[in-house]
mmCIF file of C-alpha atoms and ligand atoms in Angstrom:
data_model
loop_
_atom_site.group_PDB
_atom_site.id
_atom_site.type_symbol
_atom_site.label_atom_id
_atom_site.label_comp_id
_atom_site.label_asym_id
_atom_site.label_seq_id
_atom_site.Cartn_x
_atom_site.Cartn_y
_atom_site.Cartn_z
ATOM 1 C CA MET J 1 -33.592 25.086 9.384
ATOM 2 C CA LYS J 2 -33.876 27.365 6.350
ATOM 3 C CA GLY J 3 -30.265 28.342 6.960
ATOM 4 C CA ASP J 4 -29.216 24.708 6.866
ATOM 5 C CA THR J 5 -31.165 24.027 3.670
ATOM 6 C CA GLU J 6 -29.505 26.985 1.949
ATOM 7 C CA LEU J 7 -26.117 25.948 3.241
ATOM 8 C CA ILE J 8 -26.613 22.402 1.968
ATOM 9 C CA GLU J 9 -27.739 23.648 -1.449
ATOM 10 C CA ARG J 10 -24.636 25.821 -1.723
ATOM 11 C CA ILE J 11 -22.405 22.901 -0.730
ATOM 12 C CA LEU J 12 -23.991 20.577 -3.268
ATOM 13 C CA ARG J 13 -23.785 23.198 -6.049
ATOM 14 C CA LEU J 14 -20.147 23.903 -5.366
ATOM 15 C CA LYS J 15 -19.344 20.221 -5.020
ATOM 16 C CA LYS J 16 -20.582 19.688 -8.570
ATOM 17 C CA GLN J 17 -18.661 22.696 -9.931
ATOM 18 C CA ARG J 18 -15.437 21.504 -8.303
ATOM 19 C CA ASN J 19 -15.983 17.860 -9.349
ATOM 20 C CA ALA J 20 -15.637 16.907 -5.694
ATOM 21 C CA VAL J 21 -16.838 14.042 -3.510
ATOM 22 C CA ILE J 22 -17.599 14.429 0.171
ATOM 23 C CA LEU J 23 -16.306 11.605 2.367
ATOM 24 C CA ALA J 24 -17.503 11.295 5.958
ATOM 25 C CA HIS J 25 -16.232 8.967 8.658
ATOM 26 C CA ASN J 26 -18.821 7.042 10.685
ATOM 27 C CA TYR J 27 -18.142 9.330 13.699
ATOM 28 C CA GLN J 28 -19.016 12.588 11.927
ATOM 29 C CA LEU J 29 -21.936 14.799 12.955
ATOM 30 C CA GLY J 30 -25.247 13.512 11.538
ATOM 31 C CA GLU J 31 -25.734 16.556 9.300
ATOM 32 C CA VAL J 32 -22.281 16.040 7.784
ATOM 33 C CA GLN J 33 -22.915 12.316 7.196
ATOM 34 C CA ASP J 34 -26.196 13.247 5.491
ATOM 35 C CA ILE J 35 -24.557 15.352 2.759
ATOM 36 C CA ALA J 36 -21.713 12.881 2.106
ATOM 37 C CA ASP J 37 -21.268 10.760 -1.008
ATOM 38 C CA PHE J 38 -19.653 8.012 1.091
ATOM 39 C CA VAL J 39 -19.861 7.316 4.812
ATOM 40 C CA GLY J 40 -17.488 4.666 6.056
ATOM 41 C CA ASP J 41 -14.555 3.519 8.155
ATOM 42 C CA SER J 42 -11.055 4.925 7.998
ATOM 43 C CA LEU J 43 -9.895 2.875 5.010
ATOM 44 C CA GLU J 44 -13.167 2.286 3.091
ATOM 45 C CA LEU J 45 -13.498 6.027 2.484
ATOM 46 C CA SER J 46 -10.224 6.407 0.584
ATOM 47 C CA GLN J 47 -10.740 3.153 -1.281
ATOM 48 C CA ASN J 48 -14.241 4.110 -2.420
ATOM 49 C CA ALA J 49 -13.173 7.603 -3.386
ATOM 50 C CA ALA J 50 -10.280 6.214 -5.440
ATOM 51 C CA LYS J 51 -12.822 4.491 -7.696
ATOM 52 C CA THR J 52 -14.526 7.763 -8.653
ATOM 53 C CA ASP J 53 -13.375 10.263 -11.270
ATOM 54 C CA ALA J 54 -13.690 13.150 -8.791
ATOM 55 C CA GLU J 55 -10.766 15.554 -8.750
ATOM 56 C CA VAL J 56 -11.322 16.767 -5.196
ATOM 57 C CA PHE J 57 -11.983 14.842 -1.962
ATOM 58 C CA VAL J 58 -13.523 16.799 0.910
ATOM 59 C CA PHE J 59 -12.465 14.595 3.793
ATOM 60 C CA CYS J 60 -14.772 14.877 6.808
ATOM 61 C CA GLY J 61 -12.776 12.963 9.362
ATOM 62 C CA VAL J 62 -9.399 13.396 11.050
ATOM 63 C CA HIS J 63 -5.984 14.248 9.640
ATOM 64 C CA PHE J 64 -4.518 10.731 9.284
ATOM 65 C CA MET J 65 -7.562 9.686 7.228
ATOM 66 C CA ALA J 66 -7.055 12.587 4.806
ATOM 67 C CA GLU J 67 -3.373 11.629 4.614
ATOM 68 C CA THR J 68 -4.350 8.046 3.739
ATOM 69 C CA ALA J 69 -6.406 9.429 0.853
ATOM 70 C CA SER J 70 -3.408 11.487 -0.270
ATOM 71 C CA ILE J 71 -1.115 8.424 -0.021
ATOM 72 C CA LEU J 72 -3.454 6.315 -2.163
ATOM 73 C CA CYS J 73 -4.540 9.055 -4.586
ATOM 74 C CA PRO J 74 -1.668 11.557 -5.010
ATOM 75 C CA GLU J 75 -3.246 13.113 -8.090
ATOM 76 C CA LYS J 76 -6.333 14.273 -6.158
ATOM 77 C CA ILE J 77 -6.786 17.435 -4.124
ATOM 78 C CA VAL J 78 -7.604 16.326 -0.564
ATOM 79 C CA LEU J 79 -9.301 18.965 1.598
ATOM 80 C CA LEU J 80 -9.698 18.661 5.384
ATOM 81 C CA PRO J 81 -12.203 21.373 6.409
ATOM 82 C CA ASP J 82 -10.508 21.924 9.794
ATOM 83 C CA MET J 83 -6.765 21.346 10.131
ATOM 84 C CA HIS J 84 -7.160 20.998 13.913
ATOM 85 C CA ALA J 85 -9.064 17.760 13.376
ATOM 86 C CA GLY J 86 -6.222 15.455 14.386
ATOM 87 C CA CYS J 87 -6.325 12.095 16.164
ATOM 88 C CA PRO J 88 -4.712 12.339 19.632
ATOM 89 C CA MET J 89 -3.842 8.643 19.532
ATOM 90 C CA ALA J 90 -2.028 9.020 16.202
ATOM 91 C CA ASP J 91 -0.043 11.868 17.788
ATOM 92 C CA MET J 92 1.213 9.513 20.539
ATOM 93 C CA VAL J 93 3.946 8.254 18.207
ATOM 94 C CA THR J 94 6.348 10.419 16.225
ATOM 95 C CA THR J 95 9.146 9.461 13.837
ATOM 96 C CA GLU J 96 11.713 10.439 16.492
ATOM 97 C CA THR J 97 10.237 8.226 19.222
ATOM 98 C CA LEU J 98 9.680 5.412 16.731
ATOM 99 C CA LYS J 99 13.261 5.530 15.388
ATOM 100 C CA LYS J 100 14.589 5.451 18.963
ATOM 101 C CA ARG J 101 12.442 2.398 19.825
ATOM 102 C CA LYS J 102 13.474 0.635 16.612
ATOM 103 C CA GLY J 103 17.083 1.162 17.666
ATOM 104 C CA GLU J 104 16.338 -0.615 20.933
ATOM 105 C CA LEU J 105 14.560 -3.501 19.185
ATOM 106 C CA PRO J 106 16.699 -4.457 16.196
ATOM 107 C CA ASP J 107 15.240 -6.974 13.770
ATOM 108 C CA THR J 108 11.666 -6.110 14.668
ATOM 109 C CA THR J 109 8.781 -5.879 12.220
ATOM 110 C CA VAL J 110 6.903 -2.622 12.756
ATOM 111 C CA VAL J 111 3.129 -2.853 12.343
ATOM 112 C CA CYS J 112 1.329 0.466 12.462
ATOM 113 C CA TYR J 113 -2.381 0.979 12.915
ATOM 114 C CA ILE J 114 -3.840 3.205 10.186
ATOM 115 C CA ASN J 115 -4.410 5.792 12.970
ATOM 116 C CA SER J 116 -0.871 7.134 12.543
ATOM 117 C CA SER J 117 0.801 9.922 10.585
ATOM 118 C CA ALA J 118 2.178 9.404 7.071
ATOM 119 C CA GLU J 119 5.715 9.894 8.487
ATOM 120 C CA VAL J 120 5.177 7.081 10.985
ATOM 121 C CA LYS J 121 3.742 4.846 8.258
ATOM 122 C CA ALA J 122 6.867 5.594 6.217
ATOM 123 C CA GLU J 123 8.959 4.201 9.103
ATOM 124 C CA SER J 124 6.783 1.058 9.405
ATOM 125 C CA ASP J 125 6.814 -2.271 7.543
ATOM 126 C CA ILE J 126 3.084 -2.843 7.282
ATOM 127 C CA CYS J 127 -0.125 -1.088 8.176
ATOM 128 C CA CYS J 128 -3.367 -2.499 9.593
ATOM 129 C CA THR J 129 -6.883 -1.306 10.380
ATOM 130 C CA SER J 130 -9.268 -2.307 13.137
ATOM 131 C CA ALA J 131 -10.910 -4.613 10.570
ATOM 132 C CA ASN J 132 -7.842 -6.572 9.434
ATOM 133 C CA ALA J 133 -5.335 -6.335 12.335
ATOM 134 C CA VAL J 134 -5.494 -10.052 13.261
ATOM 135 C CA LYS J 135 -5.071 -11.109 9.618
ATOM 136 C CA VAL J 136 -2.120 -8.742 9.164
ATOM 137 C CA ILE J 137 -0.318 -10.008 12.278
ATOM 138 C CA GLU J 138 -0.923 -13.636 11.286
ATOM 139 C CA SER J 139 0.568 -12.967 7.859
ATOM 140 C CA LEU J 140 3.936 -12.178 9.456
ATOM 141 C CA ASP J 141 6.419 -14.891 10.203
ATOM 142 C CA ARG J 142 9.071 -12.786 11.929
ATOM 143 C CA GLU J 143 9.540 -13.478 15.621
ATOM 144 C CA GLN J 144 9.402 -9.977 17.029
ATOM 145 C CA ILE J 145 6.650 -7.453 16.240
ATOM 146 C CA LEU J 146 6.382 -3.848 17.406
ATOM 147 C CA PHE J 147 2.726 -2.766 17.255
ATOM 148 C CA LEU J 148 1.789 0.909 17.401
ATOM 149 C CA PRO J 149 0.301 3.208 18.511
ATOM 150 C CA ASP J 150 -2.771 1.590 20.149
ATOM 151 C CA GLN J 151 -1.870 -0.695 23.047
ATOM 152 C CA TYR J 152 -5.489 -1.878 23.382
ATOM 153 C CA LEU J 153 -5.967 -2.901 19.755
ATOM 154 C CA GLY J 154 -2.514 -4.516 20.031
ATOM 155 C CA HIS J 155 -3.508 -6.348 23.198
ATOM 156 C CA TYR J 156 -6.746 -7.568 21.612
ATOM 157 C CA VAL J 157 -4.866 -8.889 18.569
ATOM 158 C CA SER J 158 -2.284 -10.592 20.789
ATOM 159 C CA THR J 159 -5.109 -12.595 22.436
ATOM 160 C CA LYS J 160 -6.125 -13.860 18.978
ATOM 161 C CA THR J 161 -2.680 -14.953 17.747
ATOM 162 C CA ASP J 162 0.415 -16.654 19.109
ATOM 163 C CA ARG J 163 2.785 -13.937 17.798
ATOM 164 C CA ARG J 164 5.053 -12.131 20.239
ATOM 165 C CA MET J 165 4.210 -8.445 20.212
ATOM 166 C CA THR J 166 5.715 -5.406 21.877
ATOM 167 C CA LEU J 167 2.965 -2.803 22.336
ATOM 168 C CA TRP J 168 3.380 0.958 22.031
ATOM 169 C CA PRO J 169 1.730 2.663 25.043
ATOM 170 C CA GLY J 170 -0.796 4.715 22.995
ATOM 171 C CA PHE J 171 -4.560 4.758 23.508
ATOM 172 C CA CYS J 172 -7.733 6.476 22.330
ATOM 173 C CA PRO J 173 -9.025 8.921 24.966
ATOM 174 C CA THR J 174 -12.562 8.614 23.582
ATOM 175 C CA HIS J 175 -12.763 4.822 23.828
ATOM 176 C CA MET J 176 -11.196 5.002 27.303
ATOM 177 C CA ARG J 177 -14.423 6.622 28.485
ATOM 178 C CA ILE J 178 -16.308 3.370 27.980
ATOM 179 C CA GLN J 179 -16.112 1.455 31.265
ATOM 180 C CA PRO J 180 -17.032 -2.170 32.042
ATOM 181 C CA GLU J 181 -19.767 -0.918 34.420
ATOM 182 C CA HIS J 182 -21.511 0.767 31.478
ATOM 183 C CA ILE J 183 -21.776 -2.575 29.727
ATOM 184 C CA THR J 184 -22.895 -4.568 32.766
ATOM 185 C CA GLN J 185 -25.587 -2.047 33.590
ATOM 186 C CA LEU J 186 -26.898 -1.862 30.018
ATOM 187 C CA ARG J 187 -26.929 -5.662 29.756
ATOM 188 C CA GLN J 188 -29.310 -5.711 32.726
ATOM 189 C CA GLU J 189 -31.535 -3.067 31.118
ATOM 190 C CA TYR J 190 -31.475 -4.684 27.669
ATOM 191 C CA PRO J 191 -31.018 -8.440 28.213
ATOM 192 C CA GLN J 192 -31.800 -9.239 24.546
ATOM 193 C CA ALA J 193 -29.272 -6.786 23.101
ATOM 194 C CA LYS J 194 -25.990 -7.773 21.458
ATOM 195 C CA VAL J 195 -22.946 -5.938 22.817
ATOM 196 C CA VAL J 196 -20.606 -4.839 20.041
ATOM 197 C CA VAL J 197 -17.436 -2.909 20.899
ATOM 198 C CA HIS J 198 -14.509 -1.388 19.010
ATOM 199 C CA PRO J 199 -11.094 -3.043 19.560
ATOM 200 C CA GLU J 200 -9.758 0.323 20.821
ATOM 201 C CA CYS J 201 -11.749 -0.275 24.029
ATOM 202 C CA ARG J 202 -9.994 -1.415 27.199
ATOM 203 C CA PRO J 203 -9.580 -5.197 27.638
ATOM 204 C CA GLU J 204 -12.097 -5.269 30.538
ATOM 205 C CA VAL J 205 -14.747 -3.860 28.167
ATOM 206 C CA ILE J 206 -13.751 -6.193 25.325
ATOM 207 C CA ALA J 207 -14.088 -9.160 27.698
ATOM 208 C CA LEU J 208 -17.789 -8.339 28.130
ATOM 209 C CA ALA J 209 -18.638 -8.019 24.423
ATOM 210 C CA ASP J 210 -20.407 -10.414 22.072
ATOM 211 C CA GLU J 211 -18.511 -9.005 19.058
ATOM 212 C CA VAL J 212 -15.366 -6.891 18.629
ATOM 213 C CA LEU J 213 -15.541 -4.981 15.346
ATOM 214 C CA GLY J 214 -14.260 -1.846 13.594
ATOM 215 C CA THR J 215 -16.860 0.736 12.589
ATOM 216 C CA GLY J 216 -17.384 -0.733 9.102
ATOM 217 C CA GLY J 217 -17.906 -4.192 10.626
ATOM 218 C CA MET J 218 -20.393 -2.778 13.143
ATOM 219 C CA CYS J 219 -22.486 -1.229 10.375
ATOM 220 C CA ARG J 220 -22.581 -4.533 8.487
ATOM 221 C CA TYR J 221 -23.333 -6.552 11.642
ATOM 222 C CA ALA J 222 -26.296 -4.280 12.489
ATOM 223 C CA THR J 223 -28.041 -5.151 9.194
ATOM 224 C CA ARG J 224 -28.146 -8.861 10.021
ATOM 225 C CA GLU J 225 -31.482 -10.517 10.482
ATOM 226 C CA GLY J 226 -32.052 -11.392 14.119
ATOM 227 C CA ILE J 227 -30.253 -8.315 15.428
ATOM 228 C CA SER J 228 -32.918 -6.019 16.855
ATOM 229 C CA GLN J 229 -31.081 -4.312 19.722
ATOM 230 C CA MET J 230 -27.412 -3.433 19.872
ATOM 231 C CA ILE J 231 -25.322 -1.857 22.656
ATOM 232 C CA VAL J 232 -22.697 0.098 20.758
ATOM 233 C CA GLY J 233 -19.249 0.433 22.336
ATOM 234 C CA THR J 234 -17.646 3.110 20.223
ATOM 235 C CA GLU J 235 -17.840 6.836 19.411
ATOM 236 C CA VAL J 236 -21.469 8.002 19.517
ATOM 237 C CA GLY J 237 -21.500 9.516 16.002
ATOM 238 C CA ILE J 238 -21.977 6.037 14.504
ATOM 239 C CA ILE J 239 -25.434 5.786 16.109
ATOM 240 C CA HIS J 240 -26.773 8.232 13.479
ATOM 241 C CA ARG J 241 -25.804 5.931 10.611
ATOM 242 C CA LEU J 242 -26.932 2.766 12.415
ATOM 243 C CA ARG J 243 -30.408 4.217 13.075
ATOM 244 C CA LYS J 244 -30.740 5.646 9.576
ATOM 245 C CA GLU J 245 -29.829 2.360 7.874
ATOM 246 C CA ASN J 246 -31.785 0.116 10.241
ATOM 247 C CA PRO J 247 -35.203 1.637 10.977
ATOM 248 C CA GLY J 248 -37.074 -0.345 13.588
ATOM 249 C CA LYS J 249 -33.895 -1.574 15.303
ATOM 250 C CA GLU J 250 -32.637 -0.123 18.562
ATOM 251 C CA PHE J 251 -29.099 1.166 19.092
ATOM 252 C CA ILE J 252 -27.936 2.090 22.576
ATOM 253 C CA PRO J 253 -24.611 3.910 23.063
ATOM 254 C CA ALA J 254 -22.440 2.147 25.662
ATOM 255 C CA SER J 255 -21.518 5.615 26.941
ATOM 256 C CA GLU J 256 -22.948 8.983 25.892
ATOM 257 C CA GLN J 257 -19.545 10.391 26.919
ATOM 258 C CA ALA J 258 -17.707 8.546 24.145
ATOM 259 C CA ILE J 259 -17.392 11.628 21.946
ATOM 260 C CA CYS J 260 -14.311 12.362 19.844
ATOM 261 C CA PRO J 261 -14.011 16.178 20.004
ATOM 262 C CA ARG J 262 -11.693 16.363 16.989
ATOM 263 C CA MET J 263 -14.179 14.505 14.771
ATOM 264 C CA LYS J 264 -16.828 17.051 15.741
ATOM 265 C CA LEU J 265 -14.718 19.973 14.506
ATOM 266 C CA ILE J 266 -15.995 19.362 10.985
ATOM 267 C CA THR J 267 -19.253 21.272 10.450
ATOM 268 C CA LEU J 268 -21.379 22.127 7.417
ATOM 269 C CA ASP J 269 -20.102 25.756 7.472
ATOM 270 C CA LYS J 270 -16.515 24.539 7.315
ATOM 271 C CA VAL J 271 -17.309 22.116 4.491
ATOM 272 C CA LEU J 272 -18.751 25.010 2.474
ATOM 273 C CA TRP J 273 -15.835 27.307 3.300
ATOM 274 C CA SER J 274 -13.350 24.598 2.368
ATOM 275 C CA LEU J 275 -15.002 24.062 -1.025
ATOM 276 C CA GLU J 276 -15.176 27.823 -1.658
ATOM 277 C CA GLU J 277 -11.533 28.468 -0.784
ATOM 278 C CA MET J 278 -10.193 25.040 -1.847
ATOM 279 C CA THR J 279 -8.252 24.889 1.407
ATOM 280 C CA PRO J 280 -6.877 23.562 3.748
ATOM 281 C CA GLU J 281 -5.257 20.886 1.626
ATOM 282 C CA VAL J 282 -3.572 17.764 2.975
ATOM 283 C CA LYS J 283 -0.746 16.678 0.691
ATOM 284 C CA VAL J 284 1.802 14.103 1.772
ATOM 285 C CA PRO J 285 5.265 14.987 0.371
ATOM 286 C CA GLU J 286 6.237 12.513 -2.364
ATOM 287 C CA GLN J 287 9.306 11.132 -0.592
ATOM 288 C CA ILE J 288 7.247 10.221 2.495
ATOM 289 C CA ARG J 289 4.236 9.142 0.438
ATOM 290 C CA LEU J 290 6.206 6.535 -1.492
ATOM 291 C CA LYS J 291 7.576 4.956 1.691
ATOM 292 C CA ALA J 292 4.224 5.126 3.515
ATOM 293 C CA LYS J 293 2.506 3.572 0.492
ATOM 294 C CA VAL J 294 4.711 0.489 0.793
ATOM 295 C CA ALA J 295 3.311 -0.116 4.313
ATOM 296 C CA VAL J 296 -0.275 0.465 3.104
ATOM 297 C CA ASP J 297 0.192 -1.724 -0.001
ATOM 298 C CA ASN J 298 1.697 -4.519 2.117
ATOM 299 C CA MET J 299 -1.532 -4.487 4.125
ATOM 300 C CA LEU J 300 -3.765 -4.471 1.038
ATOM 301 C CA VAL J 301 -2.247 -7.700 -0.357
ATOM 302 C CA VAL J 302 -2.706 -9.662 2.906
HETATM 303 P P1 LIG G 401 -12.427 2.535 12.099
HETATM 304 O O1 LIG G 401 -11.305 2.235 11.163
HETATM 305 O O2 LIG G 401 -13.003 1.300 12.729
HETATM 306 O O3 LIG G 401 -13.432 3.402 11.431
HETATM 307 O O4 LIG G 401 -11.835 3.338 13.345
HETATM 308 C C1 LIG G 401 -11.263 4.591 13.216
HETATM 309 C C2 LIG G 401 -11.115 5.241 14.502
HETATM 310 O O5 LIG G 401 -10.593 6.331 14.601
HETATM 311 C C3 LIG G 401 -11.593 4.555 15.680
HETATM 312 O O6 LIG G 401 -11.503 5.386 16.783
HETATM 313 FE FE1 LIG G 402 -8.524 9.071 17.236
HETATM 314 FE FE2 LIG G 402 -10.043 7.994 19.130
HETATM 315 FE FE3 LIG G 402 -10.956 10.047 17.745
HETATM 316 FE FE4 LIG G 402 -10.691 7.623 16.609
HETATM 317 S S1 LIG G 402 -12.085 8.196 18.254
HETATM 318 S S2 LIG G 402 -10.091 9.582 15.723
HETATM 319 S S3 LIG G 402 -8.829 6.902 17.633
HETATM 320 S S4 LIG G 402 -9.194 10.030 19.139
#
């Protein structure tokens, strides 16, 4: 415990010296969330950080999130305390495979989920997040849409709109661990609880939910009056924030196995090391950044 206290003090001291902010995604380890200046979903973090006068962002999340910060704030130094913290779903599409598919589907609007590399964003027309995907798709009037990389988010959106969508066969291995049986069993145990799931879950899980929300939406939903018990169908790290912000309410993970191993690579030791060494830095090359920013900006005006 003493070790942790000392470690935290060193991080906070160095953070001040470096004029840095610490950004933590909702899936981060509890101790990392607790030292962060902002805890949020994949887009909120970069947007909040952009409003500060910090020169350095220590991004406690996965690689595509740090890239999003670099796309939106090129003048900042963006540190990712462990370069191995990538998103396996984002890695399911590359520029090569995307260019090939675009060749097969001429005249198609490419919509990419924010869980994608900067290079893939640069090859896409518009971005979306779990929070605004339906709105983004509905804003398009072109006939044919290629949605990538998450087939399950894409499928969920397609049930909410009448747009024709071709879905990339990507998926999140962590959300795949949540099975419909988990929900049915927990509903029996907690008949009063609301079931809230992330749109990356399989359709059979989504069909059993009361609400389908991104992580930012889940955190807001949990604060509502009248919500006292919630079955949470997403990565288990979010339970820390939900409990901290809503004392007296009960949060039950849909599956204890829904752990994203890459998110858990970021630890307090690595945050300190990253601030000491000012590395590893995520910097999107300007040529790619400018093209990727068009896709992100197109989303932000929807
Ligand atoms: P959110 O944008 O809802 O935070 O989701 C990010 C993510 O990686 C979900 O697995
Ligand atoms: Fe990627 Fe899934 Fe981890 Fe989110 S939970 S970062 S989608 S692997």
